[in-house]
Amino acid sequence: MGWMKDEAGLEKNAANYVPLTPLSHLARAARVFPERDAVIDGAHRTSYAEYHARVSRLASALAGRGVASGDVVAALLPNTYPHVEAHFGVPAAGAVLNSINIRLDVSTVAYILDHGEAALLLADTQFLPLAEQAIAAMDGPPPILIEVPDAAAGHPATGRYTTYEDLLAEGDSDAAWIMPKDEWESIALNYTSGTTGRPKGVVYHHRGAYLITMGTPISWRMVLYPKYLTIVPLFHCNNWCHVWTMPAVGGTTICCRDITAPEIYNAIADEGVTHFGGAPIVLNMLVNAKAEDRRSFDHVVEVFTAGAPPAAATLAAIETMGFNVTQVYGLTEVYGPATECTWQEHRWGDLTGEERAAIKARQGVAFPNMDNITVMDPATMDQVPMDGTAQGEIMMRGNSTMKGYYKNHDATAEAFAGGYFHTGDIAVQHPDSYIQIADRAKDIIISGGENVSSVKVEGVLMRHPAVSLCAVVAKADDKWGEVPCAFVELKEGATGDADEIIAFAREHLAGFETPKQVVFEELPKTSTGKIQKFELRKRAKTL
Amino acid sequence: MGWMKDEAGLEKNAANYVPLTPLSHLARAARVFPERDAVIDGAHRTSYAEYHARVSRLASALAGRGVASGDVVAALLPNTYPHVEAHFGVPAAGAVLNSINIRLDVSTVAYILDHGEAALLLADTQFLPLAEQAIAAMDGPPPILIEVPDAAAGHPATGRYTTYEDLLAEGDSDAAWIMPKDEWESIALNYTSGTTGRPKGVVYHHRGAYLITMGTPISWRMVLYPKYLTIVPLFHCNNWCHVWTMPAVGGTTICCRDITAPEIYNAIADEGVTHFGGAPIVLNMLVNAKAEDRRSFDHVVEVFTAGAPPAAATLAAIETMGFNVTQVYGLTEVYGPATECTWQEHRWGDLTGEERAAIKARQGVAFPNMDNITVMDPATMDQVPMDGTAQGEIMMRGNSTMKGYYKNHDATAEAFAGGYFHTGDIAVQHPDSYIQIADRAKDIIISGGENVSSVKVEGVLMRHPAVSLCAVVAKADDKWGEVPCAFVELKEGATGDADEIIAFAREHLAGFETPKQVVFEELPKTSTGKIQKFELRKRAKTL
């Protein structure tokens, strides 16, 4: 401990200690880069000076509507500019942003509004029925409802509520922001989309949000003035905190309401997008896009992908198209990405195809802003051997980790048992320390006493030329207990032959690993592109 | 303030709160980049695994020698690998690193060793006489003296003391580090080279050191794997904290014991140096180097320069040679650079020559890790108008600001009066918020009641084809009170004509601004390349 013999007079003061908060980035950007493009959403283009002024208006208007420090402001919004502005305007009012997944059902939204005690709700006109029904279904007092129309997207104002722009007009573009006095104050409340039971409210602190914004530019090879496309929903870990990062690097945030191949290609070609994050399904969309939906560009686009390892075939295709793909991995509880598969050209530069994909399939190493992320036996909290074989649970420690679950002491204590955040994900750690998920614990299929990795089986199926997307789950079997069952989305124009696909899989897998059944149909997905395996498990029971 | 209605159970714990420290970067780098080049010093080349192991040895050996947490370990070392290792090994022992300027006189070094109560001193063999004399002149108990030979540089071990490598042999390469339990603990003690009175001991905290390492990559357009050359002395603001930054970005630290044009060019050509910092005198050295001392290279070298604005002629020459120059500005009290003249191509891309240099001569805007840096009237603490004319004092607030001066409450209170760190530098702030130093307060020459900016006069003289370096100070004058007096170093082969230089200056300056006398001689400089104007003022009195 570095306390010197005489530390008198060396205490913290206003000059040498300022609570960490991403709000500081926008305040600085408005001074340093006032005229640069800050937020682009179709015809809406604001400079940093305008962005800052609008955020000040929002913050002061919220205060005028009675939103007090520590109150929760909820949002039911797609990736539009009001949602981006709310990421600064809500905390600048001292309030806590609760971005709610727009795909949720009425009952769950009502639960979240009740549980978070939202004081005000910003709802896109498209999701106004959901908002209204959820408010009607609440037990507690309803939030003030502000309507956020998006006429350009076909959702003009209904006229029934104060609109977002009307709200801003109530504010003051020069209003002072309420900055945190303590960096442990809360900045966001994000409900996990649990597959069972009620969602849990993950609470983010200003400190953690600031620190991930400082680590991300290093991880993402980001120099000043990036152009960032918001494919990751803003209600998903606050867009992996990227909208908070942009002002730190003078970057431009380009909104993406509807995620289609033409929209992404146009943003790359017309706005010069340099960075985006998204699930592998987005990569597939780009690879499989029709010729007329594509645009040419001559720069490299840095892509963070998460949710599942990118398939070798996808990687091989997309990397020749101008995209550099890095897998990241994380959870809502750690502000989005917490590990990255940092590429090391001197180690792996010569690898191609499957071998290259095998490296890029790893979840990798801790972000620079995180501390220790490792694989442990949860019973003993001992690290498992770094041999690429021994399995354990991924455990995380670091400053971009949630405060805990809101009003849920038991779940918080359980998640933090032993001084680490327990991810629930089962992984191995390679000799070079890179982590690789073996399986989500619930994704392991146990067939005849043998563990089958659904990730491994999926990786094989993705190499089949007709397969666009697939998921493998357990199906009950009288003889083996469980057997792998594959659900497959075919590429456009391809026809499916289950026997042929099973034979293909058998060439690359052990008998017990080979799917016994292949079903061709569209896969159920969450709003963030994650395949909903629990739905497939239900479906497998009916086969 | 973002405290939610019910924050119970949301407190800090071991998983979500880890004290910030640059030590974490090296611990991570040893895991992520173990085989990458970490430190290069001539024939000494260590990987990150080896670097980490040697640091562990040093930390545990220090403990074995009785160095306890909070003790001060001093260093009288040039930019060699032991000095780099000490930046991690000393704090990893829980101790505080006190890197002492090797150009100081015996009495001042003795004062520093006494004042800091150094428990142990690492001294390069070249500076052993200084160390021995200083220890002999101390009032208090002497530190343990460890000799750090550098045989390759002509300084083999004397045999009289334990050597650095012997010390490391006492340690354990697997020893656990003592990490800070509180990020406010002290990591370094740096004495300012005050021009009058005794030096003051600036105390750095782990938090501030960590945060500048996260801001620097953004400011310096640094992506993973930079090659960094240590021209800035490690005893100068801990090398602007760059050696602490390198492991965060997997970078290589290349040592530079003697700063000569061939050594710099060789490091760029042979090791691929991508970044270095240095005073403008280093830029002059590169521009004026003989053809046989130069090496060609085909990448861009990013240069941070500080201490004085780079002259237009220097900039114009060096920018065509593959160097991109950014002026930064700071002081020991703010860990080195705190502002940067962030280049904005869309504003200034078309400027050339004097106009381009005029922009690059600004000290600029706050680093991303700092908070508010502005120009204020110290009497009222009001910001002066941002009109490029109104003068005030540069005031700083932010997390990379010292804890205070060690055992000097009055100086600490004075420096932090009004909640800002007072730099003592007089500046204007342009309408675009960029700060520009008008003059160090003591550098203003008052001639016939008019303020003369010595910086302005120097800028004009530097444009004269014969002038390599110059400094302008006040000379007492019966009629005018003070008049500007110029000291000039000529370019190699140039001859000086005082009348001709005065006439040249008169073309660009008002009569009262024009030097009345020009003296041709080598300028006295500090070890960091800053011109010692106080020496020139003394000299001017004798003319």
Short mmCIF file of N, CA and C in Angstrom, two decimals, chain B residues 163-224:
data_model
loop_
_atom_site.label_atom_id
_atom_site.label_comp_id
_atom_site.label_asym_id
_atom_site.label_seq_id
_atom_site.Cartn_x
_atom_site.Cartn_y
_atom_site.Cartn_z
N THR B 163 24.90 -4.79 -7.32
CA THR B 163 24.39 -4.26 -8.59
C THR B 163 22.91 -4.57 -8.74
N TYR B 164 22.31 -3.90 -9.71
CA TYR B 164 20.89 -4.08 -9.99
C TYR B 164 20.57 -5.54 -10.29
N GLU B 165 21.39 -6.17 -11.13
CA GLU B 165 21.10 -7.58 -11.46
C GLU B 165 21.29 -8.47 -10.24
N ASP B 166 22.26 -8.14 -9.38
CA ASP B 166 22.41 -8.91 -8.13
C ASP B 166 21.15 -8.76 -7.27
N LEU B 167 20.64 -7.54 -7.23
CA LEU B 167 19.42 -7.29 -6.45
C LEU B 167 18.27 -8.14 -7.00
N LEU B 168 18.12 -8.13 -8.34
CA LEU B 168 17.04 -8.92 -8.93
C LEU B 168 17.20 -10.40 -8.61
N ALA B 169 18.45 -10.86 -8.54
CA ALA B 169 18.68 -12.27 -8.24
C ALA B 169 18.20 -12.63 -6.83
N GLU B 170 18.10 -11.63 -5.97
CA GLU B 170 17.58 -11.88 -4.62
C GLU B 170 16.06 -12.07 -4.63
N GLY B 171 15.42 -11.66 -5.72
CA GLY B 171 13.95 -11.67 -5.77
C GLY B 171 13.39 -12.95 -6.36
N ASP B 172 12.08 -12.95 -6.45
CA ASP B 172 11.34 -14.13 -6.90
C ASP B 172 10.49 -13.71 -8.10
N SER B 173 10.72 -14.38 -9.23
CA SER B 173 10.00 -13.99 -10.44
C SER B 173 8.52 -14.33 -10.39
N ASP B 174 8.10 -15.11 -9.40
CA ASP B 174 6.68 -15.44 -9.26
C ASP B 174 6.03 -14.73 -8.08
N ALA B 175 6.76 -13.80 -7.47
CA ALA B 175 6.22 -13.14 -6.28
C ALA B 175 4.96 -12.36 -6.62
N ALA B 176 4.02 -12.38 -5.70
CA ALA B 176 2.79 -11.59 -5.88
C ALA B 176 3.11 -10.12 -5.68
N TRP B 177 2.44 -9.27 -6.42
CA TRP B 177 2.63 -7.83 -6.27
C TRP B 177 1.74 -7.29 -5.16
N ILE B 178 2.18 -6.20 -4.58
CA ILE B 178 1.34 -5.49 -3.63
C ILE B 178 0.54 -4.46 -4.42
N MET B 179 -0.72 -4.78 -4.65
CA MET B 179 -1.56 -3.87 -5.42
C MET B 179 -2.20 -2.85 -4.48
N PRO B 180 -2.50 -1.65 -4.98
CA PRO B 180 -3.12 -0.66 -4.09
C PRO B 180 -4.49 -1.14 -3.63
N LYS B 181 -4.79 -0.89 -2.38
CA LYS B 181 -6.12 -1.18 -1.87
C LYS B 181 -7.02 0.03 -2.07
N ASP B 182 -6.38 1.16 -2.29
CA ASP B 182 -7.10 2.43 -2.49
C ASP B 182 -6.38 3.13 -3.63
N GLU B 183 -7.12 3.53 -4.66
CA GLU B 183 -6.45 4.12 -5.83
C GLU B 183 -5.86 5.49 -5.53
N TRP B 184 -6.13 6.01 -4.35
CA TRP B 184 -5.54 7.30 -3.95
C TRP B 184 -4.14 7.11 -3.34
N GLU B 185 -3.72 5.86 -3.18
CA GLU B 185 -2.36 5.64 -2.68
C GLU B 185 -1.34 6.26 -3.63
N SER B 186 -0.16 6.52 -3.12
CA SER B 186 0.86 7.22 -3.90
C SER B 186 1.67 6.22 -4.74
N ILE B 187 2.01 6.65 -5.94
CA ILE B 187 2.80 5.80 -6.83
C ILE B 187 4.14 6.44 -7.15
N ALA B 188 4.21 7.77 -7.14
CA ALA B 188 5.47 8.43 -7.51
C ALA B 188 5.60 9.77 -6.81
N LEU B 189 6.84 10.18 -6.66
CA LEU B 189 7.19 11.46 -6.03
C LEU B 189 8.19 12.13 -6.97
N ASN B 190 7.79 13.24 -7.56
CA ASN B 190 8.62 13.91 -8.56
C ASN B 190 8.91 15.34 -8.14
N TYR B 191 10.19 15.64 -7.96
CA TYR B 191 10.54 17.00 -7.53
C TYR B 191 10.60 17.92 -8.73
N THR B 192 9.92 19.06 -8.60
CA THR B 192 9.95 20.05 -9.69
C THR B 192 11.30 20.73 -9.68
N SER B 193 11.79 20.99 -10.89
CA SER B 193 13.07 21.68 -10.99
C SER B 193 12.83 23.17 -10.91
N GLY B 194 12.48 23.62 -9.75
CA GLY B 194 12.19 25.04 -9.53
C GLY B 194 13.41 25.88 -9.83
N THR B 195 13.15 27.09 -10.30
CA THR B 195 14.27 27.95 -10.65
C THR B 195 14.75 28.72 -9.43
N THR B 196 13.90 28.83 -8.43
CA THR B 196 14.32 29.50 -7.19
C THR B 196 13.87 28.62 -6.04
N GLY B 197 14.59 28.67 -4.97
CA GLY B 197 14.21 27.92 -3.78
C GLY B 197 14.40 26.43 -3.96
N ARG B 198 13.99 25.69 -2.95
CA ARG B 198 14.13 24.25 -2.97
C ARG B 198 13.05 23.63 -3.85
N PRO B 199 13.35 22.53 -4.49
CA PRO B 199 12.32 21.88 -5.30
C PRO B 199 11.18 21.36 -4.44
N LYS B 200 10.02 21.28 -5.05
CA LYS B 200 8.84 20.78 -4.35
C LYS B 200 8.55 19.35 -4.82
N GLY B 201 8.11 18.51 -3.88
CA GLY B 201 7.88 17.09 -4.20
C GLY B 201 6.43 16.84 -4.60
N VAL B 202 6.23 16.62 -5.89
CA VAL B 202 4.88 16.40 -6.41
C VAL B 202 4.50 14.93 -6.23
N VAL B 203 3.37 14.68 -5.59
CA VAL B 203 2.96 13.31 -5.30
C VAL B 203 1.87 12.86 -6.29
N TYR B 204 2.12 11.74 -6.96
CA TYR B 204 1.17 11.16 -7.91
C TYR B 204 0.41 10.01 -7.24
N HIS B 205 -0.87 9.90 -7.58
CA HIS B 205 -1.68 8.78 -7.09
C HIS B 205 -1.87 7.75 -8.20
N HIS B 206 -2.16 6.51 -7.80
CA HIS B 206 -2.35 5.43 -8.78
C HIS B 206 -3.49 5.76 -9.75
N ARG B 207 -4.55 6.33 -9.23
CA ARG B 207 -5.72 6.65 -10.06
C ARG B 207 -5.34 7.56 -11.23
N GLY B 208 -4.63 8.63 -10.92
CA GLY B 208 -4.26 9.59 -11.96
C GLY B 208 -3.33 8.97 -12.99
N ALA B 209 -2.42 8.13 -12.52
CA ALA B 209 -1.47 7.49 -13.44
C ALA B 209 -2.20 6.54 -14.37
N TYR B 210 -3.18 5.82 -13.83
CA TYR B 210 -3.97 4.91 -14.68
C TYR B 210 -4.74 5.71 -15.71
N LEU B 211 -5.38 6.78 -15.28
CA LEU B 211 -6.29 7.48 -16.20
C LEU B 211 -5.55 8.18 -17.33
N ILE B 212 -4.35 8.68 -17.08
CA ILE B 212 -3.62 9.30 -18.20
C ILE B 212 -3.20 8.22 -19.20
N THR B 213 -2.96 7.01 -18.72
CA THR B 213 -2.61 5.94 -19.68
C THR B 213 -3.80 5.57 -20.56
N MET B 214 -5.01 5.84 -20.12
CA MET B 214 -6.18 5.53 -20.94
C MET B 214 -6.52 6.70 -21.87
N GLY B 215 -6.16 7.91 -21.48
CA GLY B 215 -6.42 9.06 -22.34
C GLY B 215 -5.37 9.21 -23.44
N THR B 216 -4.14 8.86 -23.13
CA THR B 216 -3.04 9.07 -24.08
C THR B 216 -3.24 8.34 -25.42
N PRO B 217 -3.68 7.08 -25.42
CA PRO B 217 -3.85 6.43 -26.73
C PRO B 217 -4.84 7.18 -27.63
N ILE B 218 -5.87 7.77 -27.04
CA ILE B 218 -6.82 8.54 -27.85
C ILE B 218 -6.13 9.79 -28.39
N SER B 219 -5.47 10.52 -27.51
CA SER B 219 -4.83 11.76 -27.93
C SER B 219 -3.75 11.53 -28.97
N TRP B 220 -3.08 10.38 -28.85
CA TRP B 220 -1.87 10.17 -29.65
C TRP B 220 -2.13 9.25 -30.85
N ARG B 221 -3.43 9.05 -31.19
CA ARG B 221 -3.77 8.22 -32.36
C ARG B 221 -3.00 6.90 -32.31
N MET B 222 -3.09 6.24 -31.19
CA MET B 222 -2.28 5.06 -30.93
C MET B 222 -3.14 3.82 -30.99
N VAL B 223 -2.88 2.94 -31.95
CA VAL B 223 -3.58 1.67 -31.96
C VAL B 223 -2.65 0.61 -31.36
N LEU B 224 -3.14 -0.59 -31.21
CA LEU B 224 -2.36 -1.65 -30.59
C LEU B 224 -0.96 -1.75 -31.20
#
